[in-house]
Coordinates of C-alpha atoms in Angstrom, one line a residue:
M114 CA 10.3 -18.7 -19.3
I115 CA 7.6 -16.1 -19.7
K116 CA 4.9 -18.9 -20.0
E117 CA 6.3 -20.9 -17.1
R118 CA 6.9 -18.2 -14.5
R119 CA 4.0 -17.9 -12.0
S120 CA 3.4 -15.9 -8.9
V121 CA 4.6 -17.9 -5.9
R122 CA 3.2 -17.1 -2.5
K123 CA 4.5 -20.1 -0.5
Y124 CA 8.2 -20.4 0.0
K125 CA 10.6 -22.8 1.8
D126 CA 11.7 -21.6 5.2
E127 CA 15.1 -20.2 4.1
I128 CA 16.8 -17.0 3.0
V129 CA 18.0 -16.8 -0.6
D130 CA 21.8 -16.5 -0.4
K131 CA 23.3 -13.1 -1.1
K132 CA 25.3 -14.4 -4.2
T133 CA 22.1 -15.5 -5.9
V134 CA 20.3 -12.2 -5.2
E135 CA 23.4 -10.3 -6.5
D136 CA 23.3 -12.5 -9.7
I137 CA 19.6 -11.6 -10.1
I138 CA 20.3 -7.9 -9.7
E139 CA 23.2 -8.3 -12.1
D140 CA 20.7 -9.4 -14.7
C141 CA 18.4 -6.5 -13.8
R142 CA 21.2 -4.0 -14.7
F143 CA 20.3 -4.8 -18.3
A144 CA 16.6 -3.9 -18.1
P145 CA 15.8 -1.2 -20.6
S146 CA 15.1 2.2 -19.2
W147 CA 14.4 5.7 -20.6
G148 CA 17.7 7.1 -21.9
N149 CA 19.5 4.3 -20.1
T150 CA 18.8 6.2 -16.8
Q151 CA 18.8 2.9 -14.8
T152 CA 16.7 4.5 -12.1
A153 CA 15.5 1.3 -10.4
R154 CA 16.9 0.4 -7.0
Y155 CA 16.6 -3.0 -5.3
N156 CA 16.1 -2.9 -1.6
I157 CA 16.5 -6.4 -0.3
I158 CA 15.1 -7.3 3.1
T159 CA 15.6 -10.5 5.1
D160 CA 15.2 -9.0 8.6
P161 CA 12.0 -10.6 10.0
K162 CA 11.3 -7.5 12.0
I163 CA 11.3 -5.2 9.0
I164 CA 9.3 -7.7 6.9
N165 CA 6.7 -7.9 9.7
E166 CA 6.6 -4.1 9.9
L167 CA 6.0 -3.9 6.1
A168 CA 3.2 -6.4 6.6
E169 CA 1.6 -4.5 9.5
K170 CA 2.0 -0.9 8.3
C171 CA 2.5 -0.9 4.6
V172 CA -0.2 -2.9 2.7
S173 CA -3.3 -1.0 3.7
G174 CA -4.5 -3.8 5.9
F175 CA -4.9 -6.0 2.8
V176 CA -5.0 -9.4 4.5
Y177 CA -3.8 -11.4 1.4
N178 CA -0.6 -9.3 1.2
M179 CA -0.1 -9.3 5.0
K180 CA -0.2 -13.1 4.9
T181 CA 2.1 -13.4 2.0
L182 CA 4.6 -11.0 3.6
K183 CA 4.5 -12.7 7.0
H184 CA 5.4 -16.0 5.5
A185 CA 8.2 -14.6 3.3
K186 CA 11.9 -14.7 4.3
N187 CA 12.9 -12.5 1.4
V188 CA 11.5 -9.3 0.2
A189 CA 12.5 -6.8 -2.5
V190 CA 11.2 -3.3 -2.4
I191 CA 11.8 -1.9 -5.8
S192 CA 12.1 1.9 -5.8
F193 CA 13.2 4.4 -8.4
V194 CA 15.0 7.7 -8.6
K195 CA 12.4 10.4 -9.4
G196 CA 12.7 13.0 -12.2
K197 CA 14.9 11.1 -14.6
S198 CA 12.8 8.7 -16.7
G199 CA 10.9 10.6 -19.3
A200 CA 12.8 13.8 -18.6
F201 CA 15.6 15.9 -19.9
E202 CA 17.3 18.7 -18.0
K203 CA 14.7 21.5 -17.5
D204 CA 16.3 24.0 -19.8
K205 CA 16.7 21.5 -22.6
A206 CA 13.1 20.3 -22.2
A207 CA 11.9 23.9 -22.2
A208 CA 13.7 24.6 -25.4
L209 CA 11.7 21.7 -26.9
G210 CA 8.5 23.1 -25.6
F211 CA 8.0 20.9 -22.5
K212 CA 7.7 22.1 -19.0
D213 CA 8.9 20.5 -15.7
G214 CA 11.7 18.6 -17.6
Y215 CA 9.4 15.8 -18.8
V216 CA 9.5 15.3 -22.6
T217 CA 6.8 12.7 -22.9
S218 CA 3.0 13.1 -22.6
K219 CA 3.2 10.5 -19.9
G220 CA 5.1 13.0 -17.6
S221 CA 6.3 11.3 -14.5
A222 CA 4.3 8.2 -15.2
W223 CA 7.2 7.0 -17.4
E224 CA 9.1 6.4 -14.1
V225 CA 6.5 3.7 -13.2
F226 CA 6.8 2.2 -16.6
D227 CA 10.6 1.8 -16.3
S228 CA 10.2 0.4 -12.8
G229 CA 7.7 -2.1 -14.2
I230 CA 10.2 -3.3 -16.7
A231 CA 12.8 -3.6 -13.9
T232 CA 10.4 -5.6 -11.8
Q233 CA 9.5 -8.0 -14.6
T234 CA 13.2 -8.4 -15.2
F235 CA 13.8 -9.2 -11.5
C236 CA 11.0 -11.8 -11.5
L237 CA 12.2 -13.5 -14.7
S238 CA 15.8 -13.6 -13.6
A239 CA 14.7 -14.9 -10.2
Y240 CA 12.8 -17.7 -12.0
D241 CA 15.9 -18.5 -14.0
H242 CA 17.8 -18.9 -10.7
G243 CA 15.2 -21.2 -9.2
V244 CA 13.6 -18.5 -7.1
G245 CA 9.9 -17.8 -7.1
T246 CA 8.4 -14.3 -6.8
C247 CA 5.1 -12.5 -6.1
I248 CA 4.5 -8.9 -7.0
L249 CA 2.4 -7.1 -4.3
G250 CA 0.5 -4.1 -5.7
V251 CA -1.6 -3.0 -2.7
I252 CA 1.1 -1.0 -0.9
E253 CA 1.5 2.3 0.9
D254 CA 4.5 4.0 -0.7
E255 CA 5.2 6.6 1.9
N256 CA 5.0 4.2 4.8
I257 CA 7.4 1.8 3.1
K258 CA 9.8 4.7 2.4
K259 CA 9.8 5.6 6.1
V260 CA 10.2 2.0 7.3
L261 CA 13.3 1.6 5.0
S262 CA 14.6 5.2 5.4
L263 CA 14.8 5.6 1.6
P264 CA 16.5 8.7 0.2
D265 CA 14.1 11.7 -0.6
E266 CA 14.8 11.4 -4.3
E267 CA 13.4 7.9 -4.5
T268 CA 9.8 6.6 -4.7
V269 CA 8.6 3.1 -3.9
A270 CA 7.3 1.2 -6.9
V271 CA 6.4 -2.2 -5.6
I272 CA 7.0 -5.0 -3.1
V273 CA 8.1 -8.3 -4.4
T274 CA 8.3 -11.3 -2.1
F275 CA 10.7 -14.0 -3.2
G276 CA 12.2 -17.3 -2.2
Y277 CA 12.6 -21.0 -3.1
P278 CA 9.1 -22.2 -4.0
D279 CA 7.2 -24.5 -1.8
E280 CA 4.3 -24.8 -4.3
T281 CA 3.9 -25.2 -8.0
P282 CA 1.2 -22.7 -9.1
Q283 CA -0.6 -23.4 -12.4
A284 CA -1.3 -20.7 -15.0
P285 CA -4.9 -19.4 -15.0
P286 CA -6.7 -19.4 -18.3
R287 CA -5.3 -16.8 -20.7
K288 CA -7.2 -14.7 -23.3
E289 CA -6.7 -15.6 -26.9
V290 CA -4.5 -13.4 -29.1
A291 CA -7.6 -12.3 -31.0
E292 CA -9.0 -10.7 -27.9
L293 CA -5.7 -8.9 -27.1
A294 CA -4.4 -7.7 -30.5
R295 CA -5.5 -5.2 -33.1
F296 CA -3.7 -5.3 -36.5
Y297 CA -3.9 -2.2 -38.7

């Protein structure tokens, strides 16, 4: 599945049924997270007005993402609850010599790591359900948060368009293992 799943940018003109989306998110509940904090949240959008607003106001004018969004019938905005991944309660963290509650040298960056795992799990589960996905990285977090009225304690991680594929993308060339790995 890892080798077969590709980014899909062209979808059939239909909304993925709610049961299928719920099944995908059911799988996502089992994505690993720091201390099993399960901070990822899956905001599913099928309203064309909201999708258009995301395209117009939330991708820094990046034409490629605007086009992908405007042709999508299904969008997931994956957000996460701040201050939990990579953190302990502040007094417990302080007792261990860490400030601000974070007990990893990555600080709050671990939250993004956990949401990345959640996003990959969403994409792989979607693929398993016959649904294509495309992760959009050029985004404006604060604008998205406003458009969706997300809670203050959440931060936007990523936008993922999804739907039933209307294309079969091929994998681009991959680097060899020798270029990627070091063995000590």
